[in-house]
Tab-separated table of C-alpha atoms in Angstrom:
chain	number	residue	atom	x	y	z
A	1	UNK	CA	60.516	67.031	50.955
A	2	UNK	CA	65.459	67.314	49.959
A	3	UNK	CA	69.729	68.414	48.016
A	4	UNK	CA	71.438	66.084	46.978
A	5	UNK	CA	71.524	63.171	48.091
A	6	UNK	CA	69.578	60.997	46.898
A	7	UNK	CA	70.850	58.223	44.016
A	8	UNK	CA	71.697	57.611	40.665
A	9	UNK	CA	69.037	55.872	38.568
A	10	UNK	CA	65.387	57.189	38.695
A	11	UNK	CA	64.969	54.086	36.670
A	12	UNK	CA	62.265	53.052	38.490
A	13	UNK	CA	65.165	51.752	41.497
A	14	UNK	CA	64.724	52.614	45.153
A	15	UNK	CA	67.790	54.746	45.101
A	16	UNK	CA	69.130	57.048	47.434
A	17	UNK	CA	68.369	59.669	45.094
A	18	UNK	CA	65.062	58.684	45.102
A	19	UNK	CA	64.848	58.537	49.127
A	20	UNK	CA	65.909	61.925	49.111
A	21	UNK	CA	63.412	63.520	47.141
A	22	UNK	CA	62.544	65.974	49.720
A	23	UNK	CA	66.195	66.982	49.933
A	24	UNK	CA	66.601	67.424	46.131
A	25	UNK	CA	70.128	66.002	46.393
A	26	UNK	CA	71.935	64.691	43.212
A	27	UNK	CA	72.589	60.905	43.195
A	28	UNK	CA	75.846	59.212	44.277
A	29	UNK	CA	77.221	55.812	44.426
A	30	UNK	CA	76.797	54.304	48.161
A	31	UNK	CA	79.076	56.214	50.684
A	32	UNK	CA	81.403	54.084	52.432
A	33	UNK	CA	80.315	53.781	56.395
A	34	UNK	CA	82.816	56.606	58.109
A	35	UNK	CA	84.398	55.347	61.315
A	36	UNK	CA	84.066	57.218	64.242
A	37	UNK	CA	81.152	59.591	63.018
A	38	UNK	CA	79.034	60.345	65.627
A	39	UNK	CA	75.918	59.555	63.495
A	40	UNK	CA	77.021	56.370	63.288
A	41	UNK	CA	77.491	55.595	66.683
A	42	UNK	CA	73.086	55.756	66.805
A	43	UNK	CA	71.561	52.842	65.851
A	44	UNK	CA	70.310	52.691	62.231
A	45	UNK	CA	66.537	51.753	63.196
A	46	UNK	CA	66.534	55.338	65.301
A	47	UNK	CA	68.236	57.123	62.779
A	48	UNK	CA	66.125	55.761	60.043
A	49	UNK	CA	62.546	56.754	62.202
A	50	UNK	CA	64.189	60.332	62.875
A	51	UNK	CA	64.516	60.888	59.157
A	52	UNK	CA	61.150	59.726	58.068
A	53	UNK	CA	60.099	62.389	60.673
A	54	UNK	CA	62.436	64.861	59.581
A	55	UNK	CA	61.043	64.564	55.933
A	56	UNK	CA	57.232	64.343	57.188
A	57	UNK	CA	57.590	67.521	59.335
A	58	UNK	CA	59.316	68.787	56.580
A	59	UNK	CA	55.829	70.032	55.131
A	60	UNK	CA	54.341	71.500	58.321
A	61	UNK	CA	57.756	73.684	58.677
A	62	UNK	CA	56.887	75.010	55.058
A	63	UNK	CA	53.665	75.767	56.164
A	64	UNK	CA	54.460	77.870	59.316
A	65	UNK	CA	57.328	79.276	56.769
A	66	UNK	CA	55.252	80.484	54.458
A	67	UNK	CA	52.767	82.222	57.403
A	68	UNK	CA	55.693	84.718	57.793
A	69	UNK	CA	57.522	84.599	54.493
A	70	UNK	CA	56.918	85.238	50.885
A	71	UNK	CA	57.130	81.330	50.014
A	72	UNK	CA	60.347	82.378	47.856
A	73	UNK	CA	62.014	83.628	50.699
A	74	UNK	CA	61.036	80.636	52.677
A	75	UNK	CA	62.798	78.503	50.235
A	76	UNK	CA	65.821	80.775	49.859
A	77	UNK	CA	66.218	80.179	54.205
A	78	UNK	CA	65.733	76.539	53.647
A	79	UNK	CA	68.871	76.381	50.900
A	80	UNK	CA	70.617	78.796	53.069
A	81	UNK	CA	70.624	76.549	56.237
A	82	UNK	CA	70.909	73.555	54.454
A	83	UNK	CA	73.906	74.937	52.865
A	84	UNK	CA	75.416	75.462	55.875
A	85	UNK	CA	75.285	72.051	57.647
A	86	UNK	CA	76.627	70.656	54.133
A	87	UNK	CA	79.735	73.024	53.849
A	88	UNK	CA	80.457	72.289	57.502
A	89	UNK	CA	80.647	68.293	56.772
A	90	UNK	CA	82.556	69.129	54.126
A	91	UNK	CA	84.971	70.824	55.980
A	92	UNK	CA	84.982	68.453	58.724
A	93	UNK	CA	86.042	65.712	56.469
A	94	UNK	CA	88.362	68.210	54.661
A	95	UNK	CA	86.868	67.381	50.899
A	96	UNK	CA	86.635	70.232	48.560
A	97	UNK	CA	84.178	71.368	46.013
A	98	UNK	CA	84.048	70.827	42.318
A	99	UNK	CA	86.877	72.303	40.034
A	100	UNK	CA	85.364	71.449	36.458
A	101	UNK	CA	83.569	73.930	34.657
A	102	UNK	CA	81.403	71.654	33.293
A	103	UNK	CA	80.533	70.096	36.428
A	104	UNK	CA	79.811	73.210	37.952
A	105	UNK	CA	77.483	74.032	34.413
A	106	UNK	CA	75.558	70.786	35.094
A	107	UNK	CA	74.986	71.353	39.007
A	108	UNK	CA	73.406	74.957	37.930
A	109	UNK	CA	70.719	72.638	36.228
A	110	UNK	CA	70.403	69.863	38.972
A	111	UNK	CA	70.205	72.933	41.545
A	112	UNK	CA	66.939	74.232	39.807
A	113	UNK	CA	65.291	71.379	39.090
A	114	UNK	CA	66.025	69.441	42.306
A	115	UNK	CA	65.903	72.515	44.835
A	116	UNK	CA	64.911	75.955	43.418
A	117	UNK	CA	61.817	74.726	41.385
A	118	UNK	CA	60.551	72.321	43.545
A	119	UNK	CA	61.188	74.295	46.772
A	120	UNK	CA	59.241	76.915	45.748
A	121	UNK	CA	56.436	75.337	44.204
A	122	UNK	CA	55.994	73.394	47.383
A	123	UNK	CA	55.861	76.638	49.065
A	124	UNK	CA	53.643	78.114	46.800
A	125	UNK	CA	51.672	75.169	46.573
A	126	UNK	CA	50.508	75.186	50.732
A	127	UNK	CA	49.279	78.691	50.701
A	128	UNK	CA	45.999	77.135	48.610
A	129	UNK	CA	46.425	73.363	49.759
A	130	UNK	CA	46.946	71.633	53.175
A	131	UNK	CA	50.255	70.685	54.264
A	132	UNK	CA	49.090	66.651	54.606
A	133	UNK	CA	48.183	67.162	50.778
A	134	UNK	CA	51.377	68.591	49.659
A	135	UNK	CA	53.183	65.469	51.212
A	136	UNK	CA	50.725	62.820	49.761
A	137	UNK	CA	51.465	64.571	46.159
A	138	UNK	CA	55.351	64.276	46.867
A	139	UNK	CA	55.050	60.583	46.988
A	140	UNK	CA	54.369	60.669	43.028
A	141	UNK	CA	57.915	61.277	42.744
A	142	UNK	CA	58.622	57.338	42.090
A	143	UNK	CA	55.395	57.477	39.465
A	144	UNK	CA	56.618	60.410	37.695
A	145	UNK	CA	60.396	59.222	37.740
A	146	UNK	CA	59.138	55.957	35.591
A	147	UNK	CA	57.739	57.433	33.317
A	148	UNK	CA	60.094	59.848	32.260
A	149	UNK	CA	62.861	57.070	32.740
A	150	UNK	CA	60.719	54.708	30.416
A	151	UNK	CA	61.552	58.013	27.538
A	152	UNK	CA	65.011	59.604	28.921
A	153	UNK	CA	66.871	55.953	29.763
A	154	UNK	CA	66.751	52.732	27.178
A	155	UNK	CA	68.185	50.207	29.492
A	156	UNK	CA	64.905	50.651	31.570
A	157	UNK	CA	62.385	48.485	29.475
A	158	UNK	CA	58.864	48.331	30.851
A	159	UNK	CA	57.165	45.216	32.692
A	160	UNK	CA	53.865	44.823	33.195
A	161	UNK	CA	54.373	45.224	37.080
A	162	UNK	CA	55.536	48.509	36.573
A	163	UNK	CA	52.987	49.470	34.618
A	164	UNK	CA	50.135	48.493	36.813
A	165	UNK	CA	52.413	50.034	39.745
A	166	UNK	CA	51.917	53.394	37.164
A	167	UNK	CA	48.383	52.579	37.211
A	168	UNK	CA	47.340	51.936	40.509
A	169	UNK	CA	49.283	54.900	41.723
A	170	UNK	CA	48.016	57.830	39.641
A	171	UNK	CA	44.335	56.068	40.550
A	172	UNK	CA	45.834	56.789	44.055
A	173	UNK	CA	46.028	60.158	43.040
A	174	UNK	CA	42.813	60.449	41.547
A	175	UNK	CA	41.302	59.053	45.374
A	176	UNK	CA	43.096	61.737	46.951
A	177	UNK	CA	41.577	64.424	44.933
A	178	UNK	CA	38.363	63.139	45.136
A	179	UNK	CA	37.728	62.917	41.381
A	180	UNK	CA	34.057	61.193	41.845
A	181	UNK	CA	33.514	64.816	43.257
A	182	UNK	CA	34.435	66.899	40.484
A	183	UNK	CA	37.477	67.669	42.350
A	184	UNK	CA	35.863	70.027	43.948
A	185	UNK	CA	37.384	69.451	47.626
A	186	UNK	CA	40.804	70.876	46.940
A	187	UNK	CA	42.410	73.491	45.057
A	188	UNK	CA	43.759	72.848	41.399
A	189	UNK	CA	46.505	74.818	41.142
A	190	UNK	CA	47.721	74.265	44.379
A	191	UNK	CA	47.366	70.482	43.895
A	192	UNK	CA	49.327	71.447	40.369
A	193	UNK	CA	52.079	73.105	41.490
A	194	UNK	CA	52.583	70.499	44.098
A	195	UNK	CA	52.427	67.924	41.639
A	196	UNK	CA	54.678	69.818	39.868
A	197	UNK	CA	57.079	69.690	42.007
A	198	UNK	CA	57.404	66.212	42.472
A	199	UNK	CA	57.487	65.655	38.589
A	200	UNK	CA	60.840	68.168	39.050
A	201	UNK	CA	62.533	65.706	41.167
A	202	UNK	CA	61.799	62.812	39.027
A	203	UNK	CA	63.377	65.161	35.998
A	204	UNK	CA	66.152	66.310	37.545
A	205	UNK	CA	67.238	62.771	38.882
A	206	UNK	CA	67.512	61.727	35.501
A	207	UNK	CA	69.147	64.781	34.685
A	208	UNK	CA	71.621	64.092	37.120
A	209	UNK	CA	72.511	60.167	36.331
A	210	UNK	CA	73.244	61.722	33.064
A	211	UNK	CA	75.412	64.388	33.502
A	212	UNK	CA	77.126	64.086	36.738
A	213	UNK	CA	78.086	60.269	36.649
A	214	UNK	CA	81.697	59.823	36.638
A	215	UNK	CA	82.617	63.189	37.445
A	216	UNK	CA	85.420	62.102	40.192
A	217	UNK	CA	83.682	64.085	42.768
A	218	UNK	CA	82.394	63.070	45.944
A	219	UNK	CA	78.434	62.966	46.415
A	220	UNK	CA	79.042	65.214	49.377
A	221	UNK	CA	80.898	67.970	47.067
A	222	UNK	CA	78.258	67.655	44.653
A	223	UNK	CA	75.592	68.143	47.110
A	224	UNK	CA	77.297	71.149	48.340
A	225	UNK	CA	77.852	72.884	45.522
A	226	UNK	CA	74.636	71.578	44.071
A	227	UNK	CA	73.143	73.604	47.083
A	228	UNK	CA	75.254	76.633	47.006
A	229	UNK	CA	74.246	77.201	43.358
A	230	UNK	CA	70.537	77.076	44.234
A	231	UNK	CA	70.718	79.443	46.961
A	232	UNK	CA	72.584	81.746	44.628
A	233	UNK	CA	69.773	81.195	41.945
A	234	UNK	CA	67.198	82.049	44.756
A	235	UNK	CA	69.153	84.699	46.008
A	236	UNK	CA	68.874	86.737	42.530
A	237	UNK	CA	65.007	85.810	41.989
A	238	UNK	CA	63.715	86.252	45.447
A	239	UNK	CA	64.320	90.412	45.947
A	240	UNK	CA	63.120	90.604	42.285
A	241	UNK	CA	59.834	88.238	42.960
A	242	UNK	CA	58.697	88.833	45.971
A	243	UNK	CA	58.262	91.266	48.527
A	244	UNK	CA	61.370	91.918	51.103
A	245	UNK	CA	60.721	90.650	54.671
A	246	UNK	CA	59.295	93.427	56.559
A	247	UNK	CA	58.775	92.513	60.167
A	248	UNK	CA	60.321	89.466	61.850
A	249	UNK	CA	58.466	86.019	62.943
A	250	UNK	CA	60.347	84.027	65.260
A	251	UNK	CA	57.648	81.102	64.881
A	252	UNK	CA	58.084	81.341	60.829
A	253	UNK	CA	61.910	81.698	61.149
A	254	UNK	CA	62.537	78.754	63.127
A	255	UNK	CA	60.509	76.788	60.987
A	256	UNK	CA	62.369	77.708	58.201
A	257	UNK	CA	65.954	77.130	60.052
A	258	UNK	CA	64.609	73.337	60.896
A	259	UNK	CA	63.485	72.514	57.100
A	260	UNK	CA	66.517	74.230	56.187
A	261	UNK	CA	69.167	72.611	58.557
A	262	UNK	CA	67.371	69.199	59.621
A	263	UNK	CA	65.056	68.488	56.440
A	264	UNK	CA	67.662	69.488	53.757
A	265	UNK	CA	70.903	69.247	55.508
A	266	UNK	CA	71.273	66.683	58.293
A	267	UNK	CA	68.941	64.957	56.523
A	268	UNK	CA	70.885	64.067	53.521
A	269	UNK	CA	73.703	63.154	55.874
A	270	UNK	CA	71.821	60.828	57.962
A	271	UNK	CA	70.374	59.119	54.809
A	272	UNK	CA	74.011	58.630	53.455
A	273	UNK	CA	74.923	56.622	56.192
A	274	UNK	CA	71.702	54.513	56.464
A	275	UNK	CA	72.434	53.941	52.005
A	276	UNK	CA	76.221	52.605	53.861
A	277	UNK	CA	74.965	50.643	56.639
A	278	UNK	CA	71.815	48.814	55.566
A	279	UNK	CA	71.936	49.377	51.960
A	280	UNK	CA	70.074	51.875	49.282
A	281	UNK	CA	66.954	49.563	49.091
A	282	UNK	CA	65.810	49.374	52.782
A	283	UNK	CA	67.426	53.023	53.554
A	284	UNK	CA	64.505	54.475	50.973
A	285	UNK	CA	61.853	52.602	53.057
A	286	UNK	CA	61.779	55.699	55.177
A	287	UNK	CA	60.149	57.871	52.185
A	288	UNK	CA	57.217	55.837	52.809
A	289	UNK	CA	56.651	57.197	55.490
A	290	UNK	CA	56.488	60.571	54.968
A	291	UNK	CA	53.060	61.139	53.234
A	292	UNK	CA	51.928	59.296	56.440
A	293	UNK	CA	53.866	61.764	58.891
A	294	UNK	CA	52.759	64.827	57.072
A	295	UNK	CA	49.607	63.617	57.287
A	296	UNK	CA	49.369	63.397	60.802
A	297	UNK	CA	51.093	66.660	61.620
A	298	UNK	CA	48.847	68.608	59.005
A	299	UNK	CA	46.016	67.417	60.964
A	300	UNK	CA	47.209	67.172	64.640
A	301	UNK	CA	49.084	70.697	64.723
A	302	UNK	CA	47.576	72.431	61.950
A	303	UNK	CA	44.057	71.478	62.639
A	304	UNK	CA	43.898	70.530	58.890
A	305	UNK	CA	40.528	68.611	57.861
A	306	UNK	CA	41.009	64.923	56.740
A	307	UNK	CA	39.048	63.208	55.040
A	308	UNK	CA	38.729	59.558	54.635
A	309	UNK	CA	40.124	59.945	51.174
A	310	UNK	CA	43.321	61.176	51.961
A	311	UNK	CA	44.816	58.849	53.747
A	312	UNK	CA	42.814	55.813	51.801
A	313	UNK	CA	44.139	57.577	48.851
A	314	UNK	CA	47.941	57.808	49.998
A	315	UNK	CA	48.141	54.147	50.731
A	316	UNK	CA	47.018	53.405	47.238
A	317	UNK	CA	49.716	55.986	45.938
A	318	UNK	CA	52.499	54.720	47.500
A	319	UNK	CA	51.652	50.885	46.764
A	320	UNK	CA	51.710	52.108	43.207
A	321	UNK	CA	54.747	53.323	43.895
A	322	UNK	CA	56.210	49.901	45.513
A	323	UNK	CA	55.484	48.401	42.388
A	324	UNK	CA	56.970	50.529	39.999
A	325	UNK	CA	60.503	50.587	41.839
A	326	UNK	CA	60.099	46.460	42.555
A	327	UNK	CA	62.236	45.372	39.225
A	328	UNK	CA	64.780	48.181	39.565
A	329	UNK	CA	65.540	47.950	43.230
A	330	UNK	CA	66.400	43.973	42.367
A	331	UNK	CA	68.099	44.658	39.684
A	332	UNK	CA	70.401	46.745	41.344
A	333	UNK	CA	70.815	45.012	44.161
A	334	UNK	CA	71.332	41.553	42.918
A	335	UNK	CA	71.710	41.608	39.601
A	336	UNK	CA	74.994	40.121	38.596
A	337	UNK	CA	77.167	41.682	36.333
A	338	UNK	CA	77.080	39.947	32.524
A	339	UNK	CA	79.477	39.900	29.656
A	340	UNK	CA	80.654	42.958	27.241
A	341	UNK	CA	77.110	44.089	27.000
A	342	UNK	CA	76.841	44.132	30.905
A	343	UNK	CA	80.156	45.892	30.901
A	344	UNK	CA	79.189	48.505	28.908
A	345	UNK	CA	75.384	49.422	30.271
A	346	UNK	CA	77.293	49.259	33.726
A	347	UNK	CA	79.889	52.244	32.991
A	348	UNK	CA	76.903	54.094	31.320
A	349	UNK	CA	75.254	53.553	34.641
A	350	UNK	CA	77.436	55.226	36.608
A	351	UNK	CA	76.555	52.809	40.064
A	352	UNK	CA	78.636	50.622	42.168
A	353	UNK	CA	77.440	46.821	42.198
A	354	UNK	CA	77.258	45.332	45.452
A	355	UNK	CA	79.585	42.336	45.129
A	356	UNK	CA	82.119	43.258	42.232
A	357	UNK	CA	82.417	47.103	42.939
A	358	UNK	CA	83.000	49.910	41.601
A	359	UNK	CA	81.359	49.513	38.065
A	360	UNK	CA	81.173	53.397	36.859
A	361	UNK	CA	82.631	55.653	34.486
A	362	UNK	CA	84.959	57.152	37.057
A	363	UNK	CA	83.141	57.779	40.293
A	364	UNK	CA	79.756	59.140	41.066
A	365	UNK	CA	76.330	61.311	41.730
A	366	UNK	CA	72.030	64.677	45.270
C-alpha cells in the first residue's frame, strides 16, 4: 500500500524501499535513530504491529474511498494528507527540500511511478476486485522487483534460489486467481491494473537507486518533495479525468484522510525508525503481513467472499517472495566490503554498510 520511504536496491534485498511499497517512498540509506522522538519512545515490536496494520487497512480505506470518490480523487486526498504529515516532520526537524534541478527532474519520475500510477490503479483496480485481492496482488512487488533488477542492475546475478522464489511466487499468483478455473472467479482487468501497480513500485525503485543515489539530500526531503510533486501531477489530471466531487461523504472522506495521513505519511515515518532501530531486514518483515491484514478486513468489514484459494494462494506468494529477497537481504547485511572492485560496486550502490559506513556516492535515497 506507500512515498518514499522505502530503500535503495530492489535488487532482490529486503530494503526499506521495498517495505514501503504501499507508501511509494524513494529509497534512502538507514536513518540514524533520533533522540527524543516521541515515536521512539514506543517500543519497536508495537510500532512494527501498528504499521503492518496501517499498510493492511490501507486497502479497505481505498475501498470506502473510492465508494464516495472518483478513485483519482481518492488518490489525489491520499497524496494530499500524506503530504502534510511529511512537510510537518520536515519542519519539525528544520531540514529543507531539494535545491537541484535535476533532483527535482528525477523525483517528477519517482512521484509517478511510485505514487500517482500506482495509487490510482489501486483505486481503480477495487471498484471490479475485492479489497483482500488488491493486497494479495501488492505482495508481487518483491517478484516483479527481481525481475526487472535481474535486466536494469548487473551486480544482481541470478541464483537458483531466486529463481525458484520467482517461480513459486507467480504459481502463488496463479492459486489466487484460480487459474484451474479459467479464471473465471475474479475480474481481469481489475486483477491487471492491480498487478500493475505493484510492477510500478518494483520500476520505480530501481528508478530511484539510479537516479537519486548520492544526491546529498535527506530521505525525508526526498520523500517530501517526492510527494509534493505527485500531488501536483494528480492535481492537474484529476479535474481533467474525472468527475468533480459533488456531494460530501464523511465515511469516504475519513477513509481517505487515514490512507492519506497514517498509510502514506506516518507510516513512512514509523518505518524509518524501525530501518534505525532493528535494522532494514527485520523492519520489512512487517510487509508480510499485509496481504494477511487486508485479507481479514476485506472479509470481516467488507463482507468480502473468501475463498480457500486466497489465502492458500497468498502464503505461497509471499514465500516466493522470501526467497527471492534471501541472497540480497544477506548480502547487504553482512556482506563485507572487498577490494577496488568492492569499492567501486559499493559507490555505484549508493547504501551504507553496516560495519564500515557510509559506502555511497555522496549520501542517499522513498
Amino acid at each position: 500500500m506507500s512515498p518514499v520511504t522505502s530503500r535503495p536496491p530492489v535488487t532482490s534485498a529486503v530494503t526499506p524501499a521495498d517495505a514501503a511499497r504501499t507508501t511509494g517512498a524513494p529509497p534512502a540509506p538507514s536513518p540514524s535513530p533520533s533522540r527524543g522522538s516521541v515515536l521512539s519512545a514506543v517500543d519497536w515490536r508495537v510500532r512494527f504491529g501498528a504499521l503492518a496494520l496501517v499498510w493492511g487497512f490501507s486497502f479497505l480505506f481505498i475501498r470506502l474511498g473510492t465508494d464516495g470518490y472518483a478513485p483519482l480523487f481518492v488518490s489525489l486526498g491520499r497524496m494530499l494528507f500524506g503530504t502534510a504529515v511529511l512537510a510537518t516532520a520536515l519542519l519539525v526537524k528544520r531540514q529543507r527540500l531539494p535545491r537541484s534541478v535535476r533532483t527535482w527532474a528525477h523525483l517528477t519520475v519517482a512521484a509517478f511511478l511510485l505514487n500517482a500510477l500506482p495509487f490510482s490503479l489501486f483505486a481503480y483496480s477495487e471498484l471490479r476486485i475485492p479489497s483482500s485481492l488488491a493486497g494479495i496482488c501488492n505482495a508481487t512487488t518483491p517478484l516483479w522487483g527481481m525481475v526487472l533488477s535481474l535486466v536494469a542492475l548487473a551486480e544482481d546475478r541470478p541464483t537458483r534460489r531466486r529463481f525458484a522464489g520467482l517461480v513459486l511466487g507467480f504459481a502463488g499468483v496463479l492459486v489466487v486467481l484460480g487459474a484451474w478455473n479459467g479464471f473465471s472467479g475474479q475480474d481481469p482487468w481489475g486483477t491487471a491494473m492491480a498487478l500493475t501497480a505493484s510492477a510500478s513500485y518494483a520500476v520505480g525503485w530501481i528508478y530511484v537507486r539510479r537516479m537519486l543515489s548520492g544526491t546529498g539530500d535527506s530521505h525525508l526531503s526526498l520523500s517530501t518533495g517526492q510527494l509534493l510533486v505527485g500531488t501536483a501531477q494528480l492535481a492537474v489530471v484529476a479535474p481533467l479525468a474525472a468527475p468533480l466531487p459533488s456531494a460530501f461523504h464523511p465515511v469516504s472522506l475519513l477513509a481517505v484522510a487515514a490512507l492519506g495521513a497514517l498509510g502514506t505519511g506516518l507510516a513512512m515515518l514509523v518505518q524509518y525508525g524501525l530501518v534505525a532501530e532493528v535494522g532494514p531486514t527485520t523492519a520489512a518483515l512487517s510487509t508480510y503481513f499485509i496481504p494477511v491484514v487486508a485479507t481479514a478486513a476485506g472479509a470481516t468489514l467488507l463482507g468480502e467472499d473468501l475463498t480457500w484459494n486466497m489465502p492458500v494462494g497468498a502464503l505461497i506468494v509471499l514465500a516466493g517472495a522470501a526467497l527471492t529477497q534471501a541472497r540480497g537481504a544477506r548480502s547487504r547485511d553482512a556482506e563485507p566490503v572487498r577490494e577496488p572492485r568492492g569499492a567501486r560496486e559499493a559507490a555505484a550502490d549508493g547504501v551504507r554498510h553496516p560495519r564500515t559506513g557510509p559506502r555511497e556516492k555522496a549520501t542517499p535515497r522513498p
